[in-house]
Coordinates of C-alpha atoms and ligand atoms in Angstrom, one line a residue:
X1 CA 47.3 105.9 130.6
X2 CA 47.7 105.7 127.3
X3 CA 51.4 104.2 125.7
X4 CA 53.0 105.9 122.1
X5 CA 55.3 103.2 120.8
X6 CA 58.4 103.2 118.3
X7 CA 57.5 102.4 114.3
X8 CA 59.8 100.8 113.3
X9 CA 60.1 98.1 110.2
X10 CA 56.2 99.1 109.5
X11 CA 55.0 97.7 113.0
X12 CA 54.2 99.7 116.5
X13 CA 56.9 97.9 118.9
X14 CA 57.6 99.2 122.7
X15 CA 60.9 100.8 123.3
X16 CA 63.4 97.5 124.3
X17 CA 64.2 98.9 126.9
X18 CA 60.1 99.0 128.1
X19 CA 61.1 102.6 129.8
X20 CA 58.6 105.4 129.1
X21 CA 58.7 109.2 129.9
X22 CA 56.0 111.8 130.9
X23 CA 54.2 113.3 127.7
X24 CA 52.5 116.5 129.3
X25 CA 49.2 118.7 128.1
X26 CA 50.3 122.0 128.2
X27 CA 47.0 123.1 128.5
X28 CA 45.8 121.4 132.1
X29 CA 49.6 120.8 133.1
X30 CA 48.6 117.1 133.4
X31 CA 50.3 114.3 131.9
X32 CA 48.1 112.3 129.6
X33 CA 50.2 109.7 127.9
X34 CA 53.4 107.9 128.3
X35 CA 55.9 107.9 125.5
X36 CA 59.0 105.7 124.9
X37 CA 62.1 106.4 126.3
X38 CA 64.1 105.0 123.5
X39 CA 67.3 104.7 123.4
X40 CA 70.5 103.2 121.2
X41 CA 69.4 99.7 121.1
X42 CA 66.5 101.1 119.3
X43 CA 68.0 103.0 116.8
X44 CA 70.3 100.4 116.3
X45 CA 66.8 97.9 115.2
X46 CA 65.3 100.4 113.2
X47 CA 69.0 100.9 110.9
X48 CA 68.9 97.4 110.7
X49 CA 65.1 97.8 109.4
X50 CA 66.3 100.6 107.1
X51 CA 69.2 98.8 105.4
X52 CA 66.9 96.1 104.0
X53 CA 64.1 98.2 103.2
X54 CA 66.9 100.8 101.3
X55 CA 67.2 98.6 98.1
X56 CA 63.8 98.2 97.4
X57 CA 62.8 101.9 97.8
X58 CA 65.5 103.6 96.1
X59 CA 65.1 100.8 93.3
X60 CA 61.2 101.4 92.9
X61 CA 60.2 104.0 89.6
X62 CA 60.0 107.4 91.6
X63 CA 56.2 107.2 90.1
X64 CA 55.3 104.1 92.3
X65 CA 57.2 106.3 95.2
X66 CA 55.3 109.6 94.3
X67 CA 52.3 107.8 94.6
X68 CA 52.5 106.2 97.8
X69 CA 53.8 109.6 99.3
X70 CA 50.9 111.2 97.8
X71 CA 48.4 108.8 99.7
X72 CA 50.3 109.5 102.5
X73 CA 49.5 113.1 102.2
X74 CA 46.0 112.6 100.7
X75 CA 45.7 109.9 104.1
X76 CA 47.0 112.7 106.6
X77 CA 44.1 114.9 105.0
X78 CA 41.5 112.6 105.3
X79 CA 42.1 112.1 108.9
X80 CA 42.5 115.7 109.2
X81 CA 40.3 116.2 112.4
X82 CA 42.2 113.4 114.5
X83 CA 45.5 115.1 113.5
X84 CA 44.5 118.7 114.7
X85 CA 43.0 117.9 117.9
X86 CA 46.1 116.1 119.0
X87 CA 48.5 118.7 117.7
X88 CA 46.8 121.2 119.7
X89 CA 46.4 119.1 122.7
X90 CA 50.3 117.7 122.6
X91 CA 51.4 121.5 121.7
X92 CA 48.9 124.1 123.7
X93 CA 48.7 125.8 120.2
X94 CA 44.8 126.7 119.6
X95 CA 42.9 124.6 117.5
X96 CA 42.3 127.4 114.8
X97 CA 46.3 127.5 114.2
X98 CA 46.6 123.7 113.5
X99 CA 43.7 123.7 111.7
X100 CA 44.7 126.7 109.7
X101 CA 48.6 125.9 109.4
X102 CA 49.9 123.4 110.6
X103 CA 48.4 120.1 109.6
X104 CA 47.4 121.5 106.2
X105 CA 51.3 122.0 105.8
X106 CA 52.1 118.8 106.6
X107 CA 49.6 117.4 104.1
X108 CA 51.0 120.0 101.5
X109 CA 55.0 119.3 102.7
X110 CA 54.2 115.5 101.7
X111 CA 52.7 116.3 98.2
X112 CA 54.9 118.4 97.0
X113 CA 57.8 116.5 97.7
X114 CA 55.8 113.7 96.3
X115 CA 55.8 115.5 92.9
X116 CA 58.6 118.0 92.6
X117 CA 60.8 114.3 92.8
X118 CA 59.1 113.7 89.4
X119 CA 60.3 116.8 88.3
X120 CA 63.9 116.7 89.8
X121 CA 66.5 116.6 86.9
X122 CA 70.7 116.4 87.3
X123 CA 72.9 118.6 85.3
X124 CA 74.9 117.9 82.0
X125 CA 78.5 119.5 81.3
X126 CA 79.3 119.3 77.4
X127 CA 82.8 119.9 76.7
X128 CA 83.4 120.8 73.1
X129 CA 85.1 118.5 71.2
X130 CA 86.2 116.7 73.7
X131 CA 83.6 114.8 76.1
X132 CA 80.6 115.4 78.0
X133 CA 80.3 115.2 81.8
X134 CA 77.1 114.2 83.1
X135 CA 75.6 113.7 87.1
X136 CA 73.7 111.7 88.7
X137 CA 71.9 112.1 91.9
X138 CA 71.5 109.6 94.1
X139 CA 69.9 108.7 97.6
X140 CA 72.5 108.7 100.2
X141 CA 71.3 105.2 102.3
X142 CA 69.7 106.3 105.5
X143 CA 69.3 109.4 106.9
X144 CA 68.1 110.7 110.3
X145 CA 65.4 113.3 110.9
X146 CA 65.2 115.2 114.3
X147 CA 62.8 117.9 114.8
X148 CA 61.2 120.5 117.7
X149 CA 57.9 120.8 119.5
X150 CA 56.7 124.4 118.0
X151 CA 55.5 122.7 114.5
X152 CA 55.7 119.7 115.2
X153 CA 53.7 117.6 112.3
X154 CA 54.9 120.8 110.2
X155 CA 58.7 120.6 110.5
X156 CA 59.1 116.6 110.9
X157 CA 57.2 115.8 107.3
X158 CA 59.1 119.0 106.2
X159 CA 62.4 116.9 106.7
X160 CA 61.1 113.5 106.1
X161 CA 59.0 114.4 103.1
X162 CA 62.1 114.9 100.4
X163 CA 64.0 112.3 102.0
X164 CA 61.8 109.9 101.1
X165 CA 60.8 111.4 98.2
X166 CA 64.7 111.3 96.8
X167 CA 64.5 107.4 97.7
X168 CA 66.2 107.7 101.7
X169 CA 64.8 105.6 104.8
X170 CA 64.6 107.4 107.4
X171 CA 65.2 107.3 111.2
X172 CA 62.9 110.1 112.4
X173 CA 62.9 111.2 116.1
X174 CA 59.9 114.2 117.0
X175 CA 60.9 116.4 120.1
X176 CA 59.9 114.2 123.1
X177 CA 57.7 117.6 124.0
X178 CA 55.2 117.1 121.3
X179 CA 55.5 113.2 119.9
X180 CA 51.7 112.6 119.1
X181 CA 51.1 113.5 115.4
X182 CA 54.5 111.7 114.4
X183 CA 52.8 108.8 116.1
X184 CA 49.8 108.8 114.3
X185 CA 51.8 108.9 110.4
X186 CA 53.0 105.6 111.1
X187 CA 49.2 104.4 110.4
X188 CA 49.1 106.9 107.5
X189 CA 52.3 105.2 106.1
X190 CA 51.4 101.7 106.7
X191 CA 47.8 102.3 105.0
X192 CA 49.6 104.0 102.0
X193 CA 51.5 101.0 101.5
X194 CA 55.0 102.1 102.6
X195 CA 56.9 99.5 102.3
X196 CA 58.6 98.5 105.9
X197 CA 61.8 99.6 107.0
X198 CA 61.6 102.9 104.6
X199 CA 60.4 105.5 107.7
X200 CA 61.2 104.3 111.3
X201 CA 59.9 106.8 114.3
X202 CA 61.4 106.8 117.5
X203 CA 60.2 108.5 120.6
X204 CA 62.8 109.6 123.5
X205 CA 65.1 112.2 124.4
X206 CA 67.3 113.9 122.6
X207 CA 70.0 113.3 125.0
X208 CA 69.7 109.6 124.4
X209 CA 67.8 108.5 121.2
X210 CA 68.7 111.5 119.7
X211 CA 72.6 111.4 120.4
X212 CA 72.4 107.7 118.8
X213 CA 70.7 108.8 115.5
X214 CA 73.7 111.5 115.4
X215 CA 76.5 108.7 116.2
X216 CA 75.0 105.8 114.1
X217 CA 77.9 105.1 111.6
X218 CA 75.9 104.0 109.1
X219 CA 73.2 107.0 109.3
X220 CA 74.9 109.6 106.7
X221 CA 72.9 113.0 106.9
X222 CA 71.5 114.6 109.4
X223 CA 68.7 116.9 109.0
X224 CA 68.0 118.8 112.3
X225 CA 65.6 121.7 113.2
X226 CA 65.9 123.0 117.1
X227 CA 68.2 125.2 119.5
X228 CA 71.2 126.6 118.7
X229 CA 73.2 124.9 121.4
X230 CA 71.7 121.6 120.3
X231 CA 72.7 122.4 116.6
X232 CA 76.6 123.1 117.8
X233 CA 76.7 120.3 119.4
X234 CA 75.5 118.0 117.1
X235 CA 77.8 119.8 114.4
X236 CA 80.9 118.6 116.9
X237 CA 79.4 115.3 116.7
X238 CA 78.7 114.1 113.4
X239 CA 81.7 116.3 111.3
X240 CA 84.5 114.3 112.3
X241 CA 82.2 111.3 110.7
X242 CA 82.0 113.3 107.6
X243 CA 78.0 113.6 107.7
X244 CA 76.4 115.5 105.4
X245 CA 74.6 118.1 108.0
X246 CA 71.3 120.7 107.5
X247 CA 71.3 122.5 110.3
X248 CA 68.1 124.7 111.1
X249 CA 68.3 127.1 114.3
X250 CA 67.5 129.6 116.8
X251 CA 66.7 133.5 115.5
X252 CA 66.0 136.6 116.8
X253 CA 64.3 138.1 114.2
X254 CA 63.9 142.2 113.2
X255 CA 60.7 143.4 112.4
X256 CA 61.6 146.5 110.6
X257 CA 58.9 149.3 110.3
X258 CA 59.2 153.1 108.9
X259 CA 57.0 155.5 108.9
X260 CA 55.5 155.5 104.9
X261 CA 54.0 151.7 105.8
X262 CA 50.5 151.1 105.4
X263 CA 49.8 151.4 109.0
X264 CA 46.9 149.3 109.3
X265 CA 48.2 146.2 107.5
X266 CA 51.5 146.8 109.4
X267 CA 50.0 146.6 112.9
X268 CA 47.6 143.5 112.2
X269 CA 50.7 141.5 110.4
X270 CA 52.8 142.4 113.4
X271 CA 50.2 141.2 116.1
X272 CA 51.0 137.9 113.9
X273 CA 54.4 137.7 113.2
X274 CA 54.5 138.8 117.4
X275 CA 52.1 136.3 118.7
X276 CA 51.2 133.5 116.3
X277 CA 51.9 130.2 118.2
X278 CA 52.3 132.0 121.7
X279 CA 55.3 133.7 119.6
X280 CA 57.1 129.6 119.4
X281 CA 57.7 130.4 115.7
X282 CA 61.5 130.4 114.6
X283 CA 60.4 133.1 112.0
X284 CA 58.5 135.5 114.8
X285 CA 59.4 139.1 114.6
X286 CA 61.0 139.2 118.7
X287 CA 62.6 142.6 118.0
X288 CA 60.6 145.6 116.7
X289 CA 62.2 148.6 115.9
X290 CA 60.0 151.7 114.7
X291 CA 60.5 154.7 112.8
X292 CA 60.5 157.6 115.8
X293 CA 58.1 159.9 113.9
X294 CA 55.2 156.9 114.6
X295 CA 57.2 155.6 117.2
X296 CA 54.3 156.9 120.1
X297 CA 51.3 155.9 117.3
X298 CA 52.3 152.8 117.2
X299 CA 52.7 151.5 120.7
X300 CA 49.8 153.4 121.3
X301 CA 47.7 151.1 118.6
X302 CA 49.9 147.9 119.3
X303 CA 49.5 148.0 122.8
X304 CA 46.1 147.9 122.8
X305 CA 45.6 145.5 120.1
X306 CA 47.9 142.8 122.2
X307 CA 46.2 143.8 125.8
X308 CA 42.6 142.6 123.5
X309 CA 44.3 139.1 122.3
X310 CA 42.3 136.6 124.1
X311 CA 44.8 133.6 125.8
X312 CA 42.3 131.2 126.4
X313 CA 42.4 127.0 126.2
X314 CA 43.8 125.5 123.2
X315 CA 40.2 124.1 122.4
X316 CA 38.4 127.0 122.5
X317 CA 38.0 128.2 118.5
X318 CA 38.2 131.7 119.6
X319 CA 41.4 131.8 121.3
X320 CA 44.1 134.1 119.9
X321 CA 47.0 132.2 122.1
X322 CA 46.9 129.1 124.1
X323 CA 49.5 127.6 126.2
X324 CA 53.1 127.8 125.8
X325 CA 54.5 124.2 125.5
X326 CA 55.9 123.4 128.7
X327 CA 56.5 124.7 132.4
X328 CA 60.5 124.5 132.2
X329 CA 59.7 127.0 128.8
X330 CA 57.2 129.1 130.6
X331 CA 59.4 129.1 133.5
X332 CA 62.3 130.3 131.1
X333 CA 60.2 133.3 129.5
X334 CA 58.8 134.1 132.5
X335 CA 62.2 134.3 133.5
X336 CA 63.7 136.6 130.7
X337 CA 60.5 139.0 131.7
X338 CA 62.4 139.3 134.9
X339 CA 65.5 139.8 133.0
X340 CA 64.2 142.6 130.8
X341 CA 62.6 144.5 133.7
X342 CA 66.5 144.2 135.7
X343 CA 67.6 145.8 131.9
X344 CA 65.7 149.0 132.7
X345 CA 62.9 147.5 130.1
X346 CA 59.5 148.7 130.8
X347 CA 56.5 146.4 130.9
X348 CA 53.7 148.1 128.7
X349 CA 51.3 145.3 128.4
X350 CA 51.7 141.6 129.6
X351 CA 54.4 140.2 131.5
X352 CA 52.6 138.0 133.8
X353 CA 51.2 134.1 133.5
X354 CA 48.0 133.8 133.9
X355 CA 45.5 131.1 135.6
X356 CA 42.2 130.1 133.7
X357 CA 39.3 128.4 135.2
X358 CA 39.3 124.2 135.9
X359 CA 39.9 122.4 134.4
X360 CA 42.8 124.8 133.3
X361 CA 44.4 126.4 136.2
X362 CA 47.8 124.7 136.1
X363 CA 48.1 125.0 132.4
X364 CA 51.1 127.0 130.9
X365 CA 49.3 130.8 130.0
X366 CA 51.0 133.8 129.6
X367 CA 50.1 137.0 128.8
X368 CA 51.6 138.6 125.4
X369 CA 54.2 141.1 126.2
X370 CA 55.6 144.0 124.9
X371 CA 58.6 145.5 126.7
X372 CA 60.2 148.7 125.9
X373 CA 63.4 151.2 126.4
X374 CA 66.0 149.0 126.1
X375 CA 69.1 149.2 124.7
X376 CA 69.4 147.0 121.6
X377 CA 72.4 145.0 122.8
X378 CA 71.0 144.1 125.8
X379 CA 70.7 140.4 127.1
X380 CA 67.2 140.6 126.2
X381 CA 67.4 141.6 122.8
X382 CA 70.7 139.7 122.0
X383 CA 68.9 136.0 122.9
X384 CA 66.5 134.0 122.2
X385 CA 63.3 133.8 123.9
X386 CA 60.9 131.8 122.0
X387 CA 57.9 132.6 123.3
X388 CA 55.2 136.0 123.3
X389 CA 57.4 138.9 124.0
X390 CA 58.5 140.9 122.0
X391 CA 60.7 144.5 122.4
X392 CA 60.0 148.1 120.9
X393 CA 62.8 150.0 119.7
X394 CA 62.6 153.6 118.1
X395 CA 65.4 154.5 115.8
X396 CA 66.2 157.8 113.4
X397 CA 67.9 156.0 110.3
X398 CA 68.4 153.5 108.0
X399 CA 72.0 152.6 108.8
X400 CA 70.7 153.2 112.9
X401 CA 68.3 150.3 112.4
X402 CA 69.9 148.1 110.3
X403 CA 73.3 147.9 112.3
X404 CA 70.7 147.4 115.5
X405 CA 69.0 144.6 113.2
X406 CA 72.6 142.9 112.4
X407 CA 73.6 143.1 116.0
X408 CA 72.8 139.4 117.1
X409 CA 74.4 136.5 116.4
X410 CA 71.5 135.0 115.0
X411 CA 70.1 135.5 110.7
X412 CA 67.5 133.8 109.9
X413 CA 64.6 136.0 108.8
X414 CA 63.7 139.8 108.8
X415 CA 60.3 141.5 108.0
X416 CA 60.5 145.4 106.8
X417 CA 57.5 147.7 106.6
X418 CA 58.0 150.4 103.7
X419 CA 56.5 151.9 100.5
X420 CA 60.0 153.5 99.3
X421 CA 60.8 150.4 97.0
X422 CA 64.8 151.5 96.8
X423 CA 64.6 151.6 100.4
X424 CA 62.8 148.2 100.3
X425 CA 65.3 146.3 98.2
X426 CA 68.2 148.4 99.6
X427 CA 67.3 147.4 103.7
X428 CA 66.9 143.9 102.5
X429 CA 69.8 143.2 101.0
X430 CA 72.0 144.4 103.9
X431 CA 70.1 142.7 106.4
X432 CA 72.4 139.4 107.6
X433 CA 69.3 136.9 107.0
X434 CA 68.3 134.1 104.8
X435 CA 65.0 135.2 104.6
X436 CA 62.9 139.0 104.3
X437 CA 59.5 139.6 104.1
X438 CA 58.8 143.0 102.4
X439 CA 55.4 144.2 103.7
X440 CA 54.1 140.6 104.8
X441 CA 55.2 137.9 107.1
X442 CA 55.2 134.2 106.9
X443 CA 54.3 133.7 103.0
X444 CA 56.4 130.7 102.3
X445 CA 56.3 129.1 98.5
X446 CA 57.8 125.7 99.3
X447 CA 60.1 125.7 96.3
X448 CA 62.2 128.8 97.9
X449 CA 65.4 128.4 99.8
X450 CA 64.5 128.5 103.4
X451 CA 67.0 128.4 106.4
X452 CA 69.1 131.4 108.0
X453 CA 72.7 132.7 107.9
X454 CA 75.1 133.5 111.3
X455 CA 74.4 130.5 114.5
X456 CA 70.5 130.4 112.8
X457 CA 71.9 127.3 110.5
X458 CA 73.7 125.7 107.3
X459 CA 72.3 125.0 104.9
X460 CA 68.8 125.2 103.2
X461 CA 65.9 123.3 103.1
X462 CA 62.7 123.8 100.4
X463 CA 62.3 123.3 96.5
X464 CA 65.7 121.4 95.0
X465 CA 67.8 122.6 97.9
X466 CA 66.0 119.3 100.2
X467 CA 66.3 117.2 97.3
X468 CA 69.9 118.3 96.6
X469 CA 70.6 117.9 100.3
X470 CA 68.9 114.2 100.2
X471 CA 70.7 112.9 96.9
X472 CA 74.6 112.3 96.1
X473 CA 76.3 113.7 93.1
X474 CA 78.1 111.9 91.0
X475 CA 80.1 113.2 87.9
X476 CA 80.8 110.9 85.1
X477 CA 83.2 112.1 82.5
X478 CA 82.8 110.6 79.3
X479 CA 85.8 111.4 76.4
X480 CA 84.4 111.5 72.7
X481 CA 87.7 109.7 71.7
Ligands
NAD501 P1 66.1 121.4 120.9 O1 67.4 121.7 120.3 O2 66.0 121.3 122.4 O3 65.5 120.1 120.4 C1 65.2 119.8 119.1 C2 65.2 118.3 118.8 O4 66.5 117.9 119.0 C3 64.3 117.5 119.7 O5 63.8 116.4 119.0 C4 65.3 117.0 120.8 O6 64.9 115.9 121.4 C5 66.6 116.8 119.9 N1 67.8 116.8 120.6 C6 68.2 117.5 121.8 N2 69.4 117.2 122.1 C7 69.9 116.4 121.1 C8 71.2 115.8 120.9 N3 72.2 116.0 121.8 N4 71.4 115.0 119.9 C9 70.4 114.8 119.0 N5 69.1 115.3 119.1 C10 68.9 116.1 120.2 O7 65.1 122.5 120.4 P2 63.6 122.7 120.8 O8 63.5 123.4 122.2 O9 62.8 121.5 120.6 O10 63.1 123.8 119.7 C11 63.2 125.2 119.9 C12 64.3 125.7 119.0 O11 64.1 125.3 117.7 C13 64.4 127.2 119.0 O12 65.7 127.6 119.2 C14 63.9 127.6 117.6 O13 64.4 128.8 117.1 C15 64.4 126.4 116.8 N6 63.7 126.3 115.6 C16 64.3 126.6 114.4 C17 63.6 126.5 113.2 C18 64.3 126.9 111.9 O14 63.7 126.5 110.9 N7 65.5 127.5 111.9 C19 62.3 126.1 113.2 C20 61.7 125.8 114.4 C21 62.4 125.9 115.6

């Protein structure tokens, strides 16, 4: 069986304490490699490896850094084939999708980092006639990266990326649910000529490993995507240490539609922004509500559009959605179905996992879902569920919906279907969320702020606001006389 090891200090080294947990393929339910179970020890070698790579990194021109994070992205590309099969074989995500998204974004999150730090300017203050204050930015030392199994490539070079870019190492951990592709960018780094000691992976649970990145005195920012829970609890952790924190969590997100959409571009988006990903997308529209006068049209069109998705193995290029990532996960939807049905929801499509043919019968399938006539503050529409279900909602107004939309404690990202433009502007600027779409889903410009309001997160990631969040400011005051 195959063994993932740590990278740390430019080299693949076994975890010290030669432990290794289960690394599962969602799509057969079988394990297929072993990954380290890392623990403080390990972090504690690979800040060691940081602090003496730190000088010579944030001391190199930020050309000679741009270009080696350019060949990193240029050597993820290259290998682009290697990279996709494994995301979709650690993740149960269908080939298409990784092909499509998310490897491409990794490749594009390390190149524009790689470029926008060449473009990254401080600010200057003049005070007349008596001084000018300028600011520098400067890399904070060594920062930790910790990041989830839906994206995974995706979301761990979209941390690591600017922090490396602004002249950081970095202590990265992947989720221990989907560690491959971080695995394989060690190789990528090394053959860009990444110094050693400037990116140091470790594999392991978040429990352990994870906990010790947080706790590390002399890590000084954390920069975390995952649950909600997770997020509080490393907040309660590293503020008394007076980390800078970034903070990206869980949502529940509205998918606001009224009747003067275009109809047809509504309902394909929304099969999406529903489904994409087995619906294991923090930005997935979970809660649609629906302007009653198209209320019955559109379940009617929905409905049958989601019963005629084909879940089928990740491998197969036609497969709309694969396998959710895990049992305990499937097991938790599976169990929130249950939940929603106990609510008084009705089950219109879906609802039940599903068992393809060997070599695939014990692999994680479930049917998409759509549930409807429940209240909007029910359990189900109040938590998250992270995976293909999704609610119907009919409502009569503006204010109706949008107090139903603000209901959760979540904000992180809203889509609204309309072709009033006051209404447009109006709906999105009350809704509690640090990102809308207006009549699309999922376009993302990497220079815009991106991160969520409420217990989605602090702070925001993207354009300056990484860079920003990777860098120091200093003010220097300087008197004319
Ligand atoms: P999770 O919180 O269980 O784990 C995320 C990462 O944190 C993993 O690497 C895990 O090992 C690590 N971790 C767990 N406990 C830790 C601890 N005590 N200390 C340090 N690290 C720890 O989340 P998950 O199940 O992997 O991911 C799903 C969640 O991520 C969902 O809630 C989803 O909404 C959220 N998410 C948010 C965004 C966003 O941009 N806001 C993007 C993707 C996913």
């Amino acid at each position: 069986m195959e063994k993932l090891r740590n990278y740390v200090n430019g080299k693949y080294i076994e975890p010290l304490s030669n432990q290794y947990i289960d690394n599962f393929e969602p799509a057969t339910g079988n394990v297929y490699s072993l990954i380290p179970n890392s623990n403080e020890e390990d972090v504690n070698q690979a800040v060691e490896a940081a602090d003496l790579a730190f000088p010579i990194w944030s001391n190199m021109s930020i050309e000679e850094r741009s270009a080696i994070l350019v060949k990193v992205s240029e050597g993820i590309e290259r290998r682009m084939d290697e990279f996709v099969a494994a995301e979709s074989k650690d993740n149960g995500k269908p080939i298409s999708l990784a092909r499509s998204v998310d490897i491409p974004r990794a490749v594009s999150n390390f190149h524009f980092f790689a470029t926008a730090i060449l473009h990254f300017s401080s600010e200057s203050h003049y005070m007349e006639g008596v001084g000018v204050n300028y600011t520098t930015r400067k890399p904070i030392g060594i920062v930790g990266c910790i990041s989830p199994w839906n994206l995974p490539l995706y979301l761990f070079s979209w941390k690591i990326a600017p922090a490396l870019a602004a002249g950081n190492c970095v202590i990265a951990k992947p989720s221990e649910i989907t560690p491959y592709t971080a695995y394989l960018l060690g190789e990528v780094c090394n053959e860009a000529g990444m110094p050693p000691g400037v990116l140091n992976i470790l594999h392991g649970l978040g429990s352990t490993v994870g906990d010790a990145i947080v706790k590390h005195p002399k890590i000084k920012a954390i920069s975390f995507t995952g649950g909600t829970a997770t997020g509080e609890y490393i907040a309660r952790t590293a503020a008394p240490m007076f980390k800078k924190l970034s903070l990206e969590l869980g949502g529940k997100n509205p998918n606001i539609i009224f009747a003067d959409c275009d109809f047809d571009t509504m309902i394909s988006t929304t099969v999406r922004s529903s489904f994409a990903n087995q619906g294991q997308i923090c930005l997935c529209g979970s809660r649609i509500f629906v302007e009653r006068s198209i209320y019955e049209k559109f379940k009617t069109v929905f409905v049958e559009k989601v019963s005629n998705s084909l879940v089928s193995y990740p491998s197969n290029p036609k497969t709309h959605l694969g396998a959710v990532v895990s049992k305990s996960h499937m097991e938790k939807v599976l169990s929130y179905i249950e939940l929603a049905k106990a609510e008084g929801g009705k089950v219109l499509t879906g609802g039940v996992q599903i068992h393809l043919e060997a070599p695939y019968e014990n692999g994680y399938y479930l049917r998409p879902t759509v549930i409807e006539g429940l209240a909007y503050d029910c359990r189900t529409n109040q938590e998250e569920i992270f995976g293909p279900v999704v609610t119907i909602t009919p409502f009569d107004t503006e204010e109706e919906v949008l107090m139903m939309a603000n209901s959760t404690k979540y904000g992180l990202a809203g889509t609204i279907w309309t072709n009033d433009l006051k209404r447009a502007h109006r709906v999105a600027n009350n809704l509690e969320s640090g990102i809308v779409w207006i009549n699309s889903w999922l376009i993302r410009d990497l220079r815009t702020p991106f991160g969520g309001v409420k217990a989605s997160g602090v702070g925001r990631e993207g354009g300056w606001e990484a860079l920003r969040f990777f860098t120091e400011a200093k003010n220097i005051f300087i008197k004319y006389e």
